[in-house]
PDB file of N, CA and C and ligand atoms in Angstrom:
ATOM      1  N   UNK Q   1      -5.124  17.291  21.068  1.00 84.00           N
ATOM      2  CA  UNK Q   1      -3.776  17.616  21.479  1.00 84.00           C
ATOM      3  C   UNK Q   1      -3.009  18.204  20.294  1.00 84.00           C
ATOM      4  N   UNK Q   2      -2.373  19.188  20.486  1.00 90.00           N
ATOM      5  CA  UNK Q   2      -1.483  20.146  19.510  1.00 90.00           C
ATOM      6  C   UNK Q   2      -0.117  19.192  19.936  1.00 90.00           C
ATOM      7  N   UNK Q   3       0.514  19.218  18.295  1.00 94.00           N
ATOM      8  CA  UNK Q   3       1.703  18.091  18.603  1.00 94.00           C
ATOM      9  C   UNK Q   3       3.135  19.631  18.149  1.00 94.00           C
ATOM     10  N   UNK Q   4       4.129  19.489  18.844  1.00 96.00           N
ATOM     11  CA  UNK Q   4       5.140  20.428  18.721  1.00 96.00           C
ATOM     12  C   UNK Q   4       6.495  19.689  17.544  1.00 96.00           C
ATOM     13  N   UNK Q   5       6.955  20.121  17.026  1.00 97.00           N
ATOM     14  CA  UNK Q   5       8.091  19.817  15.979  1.00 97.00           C
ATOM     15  C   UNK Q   5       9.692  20.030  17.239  1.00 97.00           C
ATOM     16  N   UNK Q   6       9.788  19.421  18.152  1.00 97.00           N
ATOM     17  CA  UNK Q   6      10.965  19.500  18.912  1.00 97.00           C
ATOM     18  C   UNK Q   6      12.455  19.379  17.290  1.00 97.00           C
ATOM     19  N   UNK Q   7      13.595  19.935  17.774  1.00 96.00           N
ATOM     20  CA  UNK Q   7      14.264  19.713  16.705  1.00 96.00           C
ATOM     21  C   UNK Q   7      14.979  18.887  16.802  1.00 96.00           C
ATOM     22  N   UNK Q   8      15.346  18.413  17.776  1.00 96.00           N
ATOM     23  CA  UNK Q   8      16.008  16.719  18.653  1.00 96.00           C
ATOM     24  C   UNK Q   8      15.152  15.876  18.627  1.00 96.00           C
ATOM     25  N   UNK Q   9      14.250  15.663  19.168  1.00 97.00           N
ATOM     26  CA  UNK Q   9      13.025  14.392  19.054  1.00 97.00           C
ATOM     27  C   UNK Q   9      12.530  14.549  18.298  1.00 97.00           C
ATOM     28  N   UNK Q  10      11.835  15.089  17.180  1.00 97.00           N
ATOM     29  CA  UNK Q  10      10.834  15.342  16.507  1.00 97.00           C
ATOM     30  C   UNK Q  10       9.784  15.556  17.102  1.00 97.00           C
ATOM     31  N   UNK Q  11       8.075  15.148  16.567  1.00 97.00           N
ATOM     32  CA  UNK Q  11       7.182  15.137  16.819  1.00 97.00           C
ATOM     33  C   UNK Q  11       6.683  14.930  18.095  1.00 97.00           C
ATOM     34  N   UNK Q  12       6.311  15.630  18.823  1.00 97.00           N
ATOM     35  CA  UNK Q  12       5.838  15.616  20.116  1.00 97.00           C
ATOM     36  C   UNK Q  12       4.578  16.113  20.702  1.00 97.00           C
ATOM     37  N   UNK Q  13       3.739  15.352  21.203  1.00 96.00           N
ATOM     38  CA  UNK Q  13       2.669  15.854  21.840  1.00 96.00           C
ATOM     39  C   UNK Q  13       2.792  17.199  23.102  1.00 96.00           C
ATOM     40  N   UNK Q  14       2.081  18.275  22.559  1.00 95.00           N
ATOM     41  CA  UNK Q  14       2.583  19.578  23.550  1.00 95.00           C
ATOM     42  C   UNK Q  14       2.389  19.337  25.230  1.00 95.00           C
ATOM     43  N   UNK Q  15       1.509  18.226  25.614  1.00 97.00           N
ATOM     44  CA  UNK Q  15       2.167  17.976  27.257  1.00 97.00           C
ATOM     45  C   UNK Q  15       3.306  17.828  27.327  1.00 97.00           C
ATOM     46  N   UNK Q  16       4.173  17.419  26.280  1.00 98.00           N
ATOM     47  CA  UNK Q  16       5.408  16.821  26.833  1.00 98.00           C
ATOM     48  C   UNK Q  16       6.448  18.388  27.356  1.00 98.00           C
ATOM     49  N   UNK Q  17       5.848  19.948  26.777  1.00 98.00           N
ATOM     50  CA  UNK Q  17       6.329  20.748  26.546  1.00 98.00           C
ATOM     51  C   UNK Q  17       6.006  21.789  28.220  1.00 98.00           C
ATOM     52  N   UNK Q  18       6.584  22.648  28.180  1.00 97.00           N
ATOM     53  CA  UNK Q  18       6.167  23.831  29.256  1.00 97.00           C
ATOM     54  C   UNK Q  18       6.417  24.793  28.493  1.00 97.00           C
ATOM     55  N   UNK Q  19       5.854  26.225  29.316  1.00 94.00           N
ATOM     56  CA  UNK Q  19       5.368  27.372  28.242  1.00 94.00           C
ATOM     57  C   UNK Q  19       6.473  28.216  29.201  1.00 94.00           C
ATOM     58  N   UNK Q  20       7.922  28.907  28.078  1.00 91.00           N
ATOM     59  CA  UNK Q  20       8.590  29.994  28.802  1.00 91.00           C
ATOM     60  C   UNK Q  20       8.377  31.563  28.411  1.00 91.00           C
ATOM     61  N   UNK Q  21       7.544  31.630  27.468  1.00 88.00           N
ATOM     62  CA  UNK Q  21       6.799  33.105  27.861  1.00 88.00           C
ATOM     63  C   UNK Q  21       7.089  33.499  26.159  1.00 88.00           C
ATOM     64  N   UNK Q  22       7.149  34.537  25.869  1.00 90.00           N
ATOM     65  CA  UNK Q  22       7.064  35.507  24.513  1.00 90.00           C
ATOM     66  C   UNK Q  22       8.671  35.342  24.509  1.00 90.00           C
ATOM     67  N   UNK Q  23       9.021  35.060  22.933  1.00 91.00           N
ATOM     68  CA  UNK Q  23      10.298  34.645  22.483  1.00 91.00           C
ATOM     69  C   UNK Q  23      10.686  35.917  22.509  1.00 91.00           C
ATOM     70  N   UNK Q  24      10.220  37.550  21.879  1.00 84.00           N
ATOM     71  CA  UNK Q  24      10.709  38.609  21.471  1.00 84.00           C
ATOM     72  C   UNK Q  24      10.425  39.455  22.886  1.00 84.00           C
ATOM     73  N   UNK Q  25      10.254  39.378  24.103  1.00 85.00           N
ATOM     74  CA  UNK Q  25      10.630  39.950  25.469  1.00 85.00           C
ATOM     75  C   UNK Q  25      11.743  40.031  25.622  1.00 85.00           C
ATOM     76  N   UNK Q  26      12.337  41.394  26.259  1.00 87.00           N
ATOM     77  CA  UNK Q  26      13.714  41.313  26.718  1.00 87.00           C
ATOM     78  C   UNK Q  26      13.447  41.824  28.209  1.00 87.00           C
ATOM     79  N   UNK Q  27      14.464  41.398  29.160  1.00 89.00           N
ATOM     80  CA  UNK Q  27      14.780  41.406  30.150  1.00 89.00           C
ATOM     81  C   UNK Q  27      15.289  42.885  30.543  1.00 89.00           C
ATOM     82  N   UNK Q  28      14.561  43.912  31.164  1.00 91.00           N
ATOM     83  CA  UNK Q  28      14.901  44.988  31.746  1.00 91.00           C
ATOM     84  C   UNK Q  28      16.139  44.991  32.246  1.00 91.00           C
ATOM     85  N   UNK Q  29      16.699  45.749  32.219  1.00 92.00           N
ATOM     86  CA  UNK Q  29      18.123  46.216  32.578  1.00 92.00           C
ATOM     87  C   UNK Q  29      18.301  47.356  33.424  1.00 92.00           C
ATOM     88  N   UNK Q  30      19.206  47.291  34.503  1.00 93.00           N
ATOM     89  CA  UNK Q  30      19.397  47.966  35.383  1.00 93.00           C
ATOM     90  C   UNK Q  30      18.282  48.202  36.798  1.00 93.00           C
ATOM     91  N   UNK Q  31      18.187  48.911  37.517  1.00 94.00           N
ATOM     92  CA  UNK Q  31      17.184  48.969  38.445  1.00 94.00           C
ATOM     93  C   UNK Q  31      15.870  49.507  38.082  1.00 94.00           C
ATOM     94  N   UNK Q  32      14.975  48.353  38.442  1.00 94.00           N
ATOM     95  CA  UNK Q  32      13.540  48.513  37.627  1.00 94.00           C
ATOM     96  C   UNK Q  32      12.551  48.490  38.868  1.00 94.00           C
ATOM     97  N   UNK Q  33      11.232  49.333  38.708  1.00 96.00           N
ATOM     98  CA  UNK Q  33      10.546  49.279  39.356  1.00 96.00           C
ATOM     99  C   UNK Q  33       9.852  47.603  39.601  1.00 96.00           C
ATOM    100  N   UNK Q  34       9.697  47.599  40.951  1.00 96.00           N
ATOM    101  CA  UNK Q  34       8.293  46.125  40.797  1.00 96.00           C
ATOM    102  C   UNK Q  34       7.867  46.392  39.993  1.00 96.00           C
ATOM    103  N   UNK Q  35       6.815  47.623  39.029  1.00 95.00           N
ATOM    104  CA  UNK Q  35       5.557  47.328  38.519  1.00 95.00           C
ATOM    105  C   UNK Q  35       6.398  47.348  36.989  1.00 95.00           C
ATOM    106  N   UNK Q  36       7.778  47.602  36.741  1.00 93.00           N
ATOM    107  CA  UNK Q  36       7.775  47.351  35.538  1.00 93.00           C
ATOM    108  C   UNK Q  36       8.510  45.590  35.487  1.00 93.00           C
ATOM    109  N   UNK Q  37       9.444  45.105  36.575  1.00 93.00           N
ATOM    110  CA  UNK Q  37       9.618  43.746  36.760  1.00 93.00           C
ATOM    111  C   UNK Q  37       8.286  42.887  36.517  1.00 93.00           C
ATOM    112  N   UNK Q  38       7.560  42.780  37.066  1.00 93.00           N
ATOM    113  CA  UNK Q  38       6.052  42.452  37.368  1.00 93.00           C
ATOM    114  C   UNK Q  38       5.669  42.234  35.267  1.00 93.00           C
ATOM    115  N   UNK Q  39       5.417  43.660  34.857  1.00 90.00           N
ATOM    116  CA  UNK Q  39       4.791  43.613  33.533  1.00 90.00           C
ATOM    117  C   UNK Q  39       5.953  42.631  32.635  1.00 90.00           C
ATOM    118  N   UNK Q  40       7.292  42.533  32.952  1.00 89.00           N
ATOM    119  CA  UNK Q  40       8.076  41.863  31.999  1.00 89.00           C
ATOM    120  C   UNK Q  40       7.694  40.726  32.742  1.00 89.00           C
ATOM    121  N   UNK Q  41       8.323  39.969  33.828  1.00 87.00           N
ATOM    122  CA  UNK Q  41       7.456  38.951  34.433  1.00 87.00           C
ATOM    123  C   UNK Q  41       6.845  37.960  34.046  1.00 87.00           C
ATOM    124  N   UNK Q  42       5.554  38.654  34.094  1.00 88.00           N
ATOM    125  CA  UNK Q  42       4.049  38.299  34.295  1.00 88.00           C
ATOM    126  C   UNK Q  42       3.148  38.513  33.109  1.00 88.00           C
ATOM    127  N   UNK Q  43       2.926  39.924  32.638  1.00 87.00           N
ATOM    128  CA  UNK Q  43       2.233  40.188  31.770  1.00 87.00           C
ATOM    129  C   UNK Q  43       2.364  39.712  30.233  1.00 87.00           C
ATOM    130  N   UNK Q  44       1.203  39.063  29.867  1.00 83.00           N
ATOM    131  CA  UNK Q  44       1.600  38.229  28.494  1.00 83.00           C
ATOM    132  C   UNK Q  44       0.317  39.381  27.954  1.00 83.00           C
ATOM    133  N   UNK Q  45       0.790  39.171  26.255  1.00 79.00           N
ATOM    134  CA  UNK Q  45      -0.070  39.864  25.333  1.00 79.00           C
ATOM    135  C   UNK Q  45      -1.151  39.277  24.819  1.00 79.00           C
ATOM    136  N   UNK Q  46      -0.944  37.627  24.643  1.00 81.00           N
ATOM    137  CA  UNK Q  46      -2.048  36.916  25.025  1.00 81.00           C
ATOM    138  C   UNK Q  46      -2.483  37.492  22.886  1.00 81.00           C
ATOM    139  N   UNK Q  47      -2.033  38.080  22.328  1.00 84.00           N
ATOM    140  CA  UNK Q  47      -2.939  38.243  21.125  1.00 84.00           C
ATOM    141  C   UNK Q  47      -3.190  36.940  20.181  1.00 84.00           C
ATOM    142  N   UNK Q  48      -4.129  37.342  19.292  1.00 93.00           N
ATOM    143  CA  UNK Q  48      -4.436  36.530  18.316  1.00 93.00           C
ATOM    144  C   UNK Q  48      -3.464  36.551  17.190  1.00 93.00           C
ATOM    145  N   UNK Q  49      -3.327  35.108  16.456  1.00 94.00           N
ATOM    146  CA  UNK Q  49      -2.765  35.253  15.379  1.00 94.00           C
ATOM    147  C   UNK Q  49      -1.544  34.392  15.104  1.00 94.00           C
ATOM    148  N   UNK Q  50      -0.134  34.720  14.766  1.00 95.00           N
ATOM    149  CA  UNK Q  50       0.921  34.541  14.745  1.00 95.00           C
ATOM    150  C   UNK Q  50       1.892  35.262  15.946  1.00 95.00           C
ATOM    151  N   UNK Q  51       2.526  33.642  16.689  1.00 94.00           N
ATOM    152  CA  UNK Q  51       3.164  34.323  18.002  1.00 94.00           C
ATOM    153  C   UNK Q  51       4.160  33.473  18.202  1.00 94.00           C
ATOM    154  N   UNK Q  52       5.264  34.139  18.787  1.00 94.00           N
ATOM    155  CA  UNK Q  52       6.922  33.497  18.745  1.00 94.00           C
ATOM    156  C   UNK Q  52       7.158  33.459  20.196  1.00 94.00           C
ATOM    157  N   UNK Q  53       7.074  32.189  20.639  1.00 94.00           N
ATOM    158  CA  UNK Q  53       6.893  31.939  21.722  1.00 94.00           C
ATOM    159  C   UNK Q  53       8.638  31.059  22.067  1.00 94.00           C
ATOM    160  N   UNK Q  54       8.212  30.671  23.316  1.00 95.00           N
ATOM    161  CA  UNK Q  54       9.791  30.164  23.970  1.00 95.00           C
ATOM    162  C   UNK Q  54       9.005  28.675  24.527  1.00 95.00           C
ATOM    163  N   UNK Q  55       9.486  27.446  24.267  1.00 97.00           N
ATOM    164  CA  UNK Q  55       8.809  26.303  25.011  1.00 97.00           C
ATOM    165  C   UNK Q  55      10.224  25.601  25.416  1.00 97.00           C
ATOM    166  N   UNK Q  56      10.074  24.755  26.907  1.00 98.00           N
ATOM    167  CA  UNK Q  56      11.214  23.920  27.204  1.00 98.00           C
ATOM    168  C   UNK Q  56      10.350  22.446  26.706  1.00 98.00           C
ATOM    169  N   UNK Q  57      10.983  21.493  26.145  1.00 98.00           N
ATOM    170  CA  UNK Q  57      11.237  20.181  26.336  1.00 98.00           C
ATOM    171  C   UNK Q  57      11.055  19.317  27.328  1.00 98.00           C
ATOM    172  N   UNK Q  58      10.482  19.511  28.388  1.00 98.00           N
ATOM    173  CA  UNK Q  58      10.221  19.452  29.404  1.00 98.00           C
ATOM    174  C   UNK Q  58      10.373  17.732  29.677  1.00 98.00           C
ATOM    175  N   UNK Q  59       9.757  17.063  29.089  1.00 98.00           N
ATOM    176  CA  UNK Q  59       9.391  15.560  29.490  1.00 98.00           C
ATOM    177  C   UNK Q  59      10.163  15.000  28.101  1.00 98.00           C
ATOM    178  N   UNK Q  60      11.145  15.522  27.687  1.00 97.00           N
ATOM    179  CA  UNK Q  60      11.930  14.692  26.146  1.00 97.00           C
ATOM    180  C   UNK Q  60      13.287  15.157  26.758  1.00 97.00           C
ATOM    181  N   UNK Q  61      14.035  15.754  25.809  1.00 97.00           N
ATOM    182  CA  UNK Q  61      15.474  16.417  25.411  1.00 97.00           C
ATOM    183  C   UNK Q  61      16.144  17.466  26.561  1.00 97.00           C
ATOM    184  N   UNK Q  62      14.687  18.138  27.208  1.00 97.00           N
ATOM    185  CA  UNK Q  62      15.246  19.039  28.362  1.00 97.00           C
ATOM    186  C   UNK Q  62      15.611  20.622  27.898  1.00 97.00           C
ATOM    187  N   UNK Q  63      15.582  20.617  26.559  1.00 97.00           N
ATOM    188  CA  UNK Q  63      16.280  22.096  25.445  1.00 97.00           C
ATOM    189  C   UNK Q  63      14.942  22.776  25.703  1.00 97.00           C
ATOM    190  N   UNK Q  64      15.684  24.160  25.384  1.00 97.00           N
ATOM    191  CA  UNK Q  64      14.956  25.448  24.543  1.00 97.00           C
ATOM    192  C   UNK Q  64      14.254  25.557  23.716  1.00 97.00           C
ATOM    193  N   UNK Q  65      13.491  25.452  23.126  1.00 97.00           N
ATOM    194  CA  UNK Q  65      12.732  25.773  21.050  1.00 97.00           C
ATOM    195  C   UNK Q  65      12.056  27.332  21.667  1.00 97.00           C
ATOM    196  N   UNK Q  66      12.727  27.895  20.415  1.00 97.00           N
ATOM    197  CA  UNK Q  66      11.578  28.812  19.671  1.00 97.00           C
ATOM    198  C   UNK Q  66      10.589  28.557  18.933  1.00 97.00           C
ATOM    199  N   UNK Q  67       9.156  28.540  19.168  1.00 97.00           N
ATOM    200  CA  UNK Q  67       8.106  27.718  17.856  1.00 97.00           C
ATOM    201  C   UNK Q  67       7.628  29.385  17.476  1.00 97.00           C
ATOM    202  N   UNK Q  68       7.319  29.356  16.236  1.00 97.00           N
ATOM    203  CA  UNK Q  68       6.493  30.283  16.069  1.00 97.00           C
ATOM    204  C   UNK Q  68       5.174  29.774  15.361  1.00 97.00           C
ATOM    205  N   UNK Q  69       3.730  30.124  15.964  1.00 95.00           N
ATOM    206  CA  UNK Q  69       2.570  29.184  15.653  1.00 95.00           C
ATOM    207  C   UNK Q  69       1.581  30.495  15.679  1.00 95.00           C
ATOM    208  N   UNK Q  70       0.494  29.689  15.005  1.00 95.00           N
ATOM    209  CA  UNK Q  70      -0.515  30.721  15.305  1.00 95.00           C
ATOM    210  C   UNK Q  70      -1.486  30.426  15.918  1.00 95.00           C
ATOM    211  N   UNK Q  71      -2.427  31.752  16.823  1.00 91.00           N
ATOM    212  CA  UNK Q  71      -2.576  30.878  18.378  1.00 91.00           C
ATOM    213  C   UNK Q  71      -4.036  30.914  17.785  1.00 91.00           C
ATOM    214  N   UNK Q  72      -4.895  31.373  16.574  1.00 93.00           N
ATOM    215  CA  UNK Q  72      -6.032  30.654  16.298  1.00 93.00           C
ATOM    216  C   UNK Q  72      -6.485  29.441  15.963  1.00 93.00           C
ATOM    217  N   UNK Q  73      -4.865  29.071  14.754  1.00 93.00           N
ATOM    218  CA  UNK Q  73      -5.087  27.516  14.037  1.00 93.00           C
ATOM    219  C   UNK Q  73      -4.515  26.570  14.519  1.00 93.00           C
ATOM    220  N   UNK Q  74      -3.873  26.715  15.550  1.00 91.00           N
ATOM    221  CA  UNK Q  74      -2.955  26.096  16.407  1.00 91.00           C
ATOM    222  C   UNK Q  74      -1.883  25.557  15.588  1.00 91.00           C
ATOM    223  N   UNK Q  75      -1.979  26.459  14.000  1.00 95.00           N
ATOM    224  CA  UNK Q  75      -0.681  25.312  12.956  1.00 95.00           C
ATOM    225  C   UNK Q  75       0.879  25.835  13.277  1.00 95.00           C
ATOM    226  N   UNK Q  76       1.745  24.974  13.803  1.00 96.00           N
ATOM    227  CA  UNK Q  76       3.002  26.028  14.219  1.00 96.00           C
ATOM    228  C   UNK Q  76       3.818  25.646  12.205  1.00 96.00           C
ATOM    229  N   UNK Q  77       4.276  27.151  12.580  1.00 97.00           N
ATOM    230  CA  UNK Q  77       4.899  27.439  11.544  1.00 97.00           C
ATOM    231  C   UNK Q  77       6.143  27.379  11.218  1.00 97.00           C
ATOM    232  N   UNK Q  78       6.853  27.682  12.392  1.00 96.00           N
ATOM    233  CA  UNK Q  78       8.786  27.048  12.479  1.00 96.00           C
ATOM    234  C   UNK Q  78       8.961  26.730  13.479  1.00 96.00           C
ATOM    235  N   UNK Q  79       9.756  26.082  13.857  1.00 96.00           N
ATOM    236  CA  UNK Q  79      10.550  26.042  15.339  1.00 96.00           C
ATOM    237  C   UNK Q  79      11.813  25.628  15.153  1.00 96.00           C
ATOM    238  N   UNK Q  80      12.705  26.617  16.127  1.00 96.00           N
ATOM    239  CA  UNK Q  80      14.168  26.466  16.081  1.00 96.00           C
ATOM    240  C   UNK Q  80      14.833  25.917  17.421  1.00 96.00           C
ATOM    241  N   UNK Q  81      16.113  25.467  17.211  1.00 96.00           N
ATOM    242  CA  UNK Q  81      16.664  25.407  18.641  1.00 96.00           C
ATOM    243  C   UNK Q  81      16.979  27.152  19.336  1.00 96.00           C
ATOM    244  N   UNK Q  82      16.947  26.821  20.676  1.00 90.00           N
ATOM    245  CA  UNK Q  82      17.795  28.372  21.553  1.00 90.00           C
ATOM    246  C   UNK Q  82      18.902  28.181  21.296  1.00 90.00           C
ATOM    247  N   UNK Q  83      19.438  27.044  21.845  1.00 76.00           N
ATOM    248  CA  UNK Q  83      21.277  26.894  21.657  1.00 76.00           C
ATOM    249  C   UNK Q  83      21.349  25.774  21.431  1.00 76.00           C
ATOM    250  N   UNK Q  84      21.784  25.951  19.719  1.00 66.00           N
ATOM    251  CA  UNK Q  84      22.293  24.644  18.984  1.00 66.00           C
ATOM    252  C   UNK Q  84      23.087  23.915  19.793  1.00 66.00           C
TER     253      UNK Q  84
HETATM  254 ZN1   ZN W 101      13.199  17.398  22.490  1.00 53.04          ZN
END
C-alpha cells in the first residue's frame, strides 16, 4: 500500500484517497465538441515518471490535495492543499 501525505491528517494509506484526474488539465471553454469533452473527460496520459495529480480525501478530511509523485517509484514528492 502507497501511503499519501494528506495536509490535515497526515499520513494516510492511499485507499483512504480517490483519484480526480491530472492536476495541470483545464476545462474547455465554451461550446466543445463530444470528442473534445470526452478527451478532457476521460482521456488520461497515463505517462511514466513524475505526475501532478488531483486526489480527494475521500474516507478522512473530505479536501482536495494536489500530490505530485512519481508513478514508477511510487515516492510522492509534494502535496498541497486545493483550497487552504
Ligand atoms: Zn485529510
Amino acid at each position: 500500500m502507497q501511503q499519501f501525505p494528506c495536509p490535515w491528517c497526515g499520513l494516510r494509506g492511499d485507499g483512504e484517497f480517490r483519484y480526480g484526474g491530472d492536476a495541470g488539465k483545464r476545462r474547455p471553454e465554451g461550446s466543445v465538441s463530444a470528442e473534445q469533452w470526452a478527451a478532457y473527460r476521460f482521456y488520461r496520459a497515463n505517462g511514466k515518471g513524475r505526475a501532478h495529480e488531483l486526489w480527494l480525501h475521500a474516507d478522512g478530511c473530505g479536501r482536495w490535495l494536489e500530490i505530485e509523485r512519481d508513478t514508477l517509484s511510487h515516492e510522492v514528492i509534494a502535496a498541497r492543499p486545493l483550497n487552504p
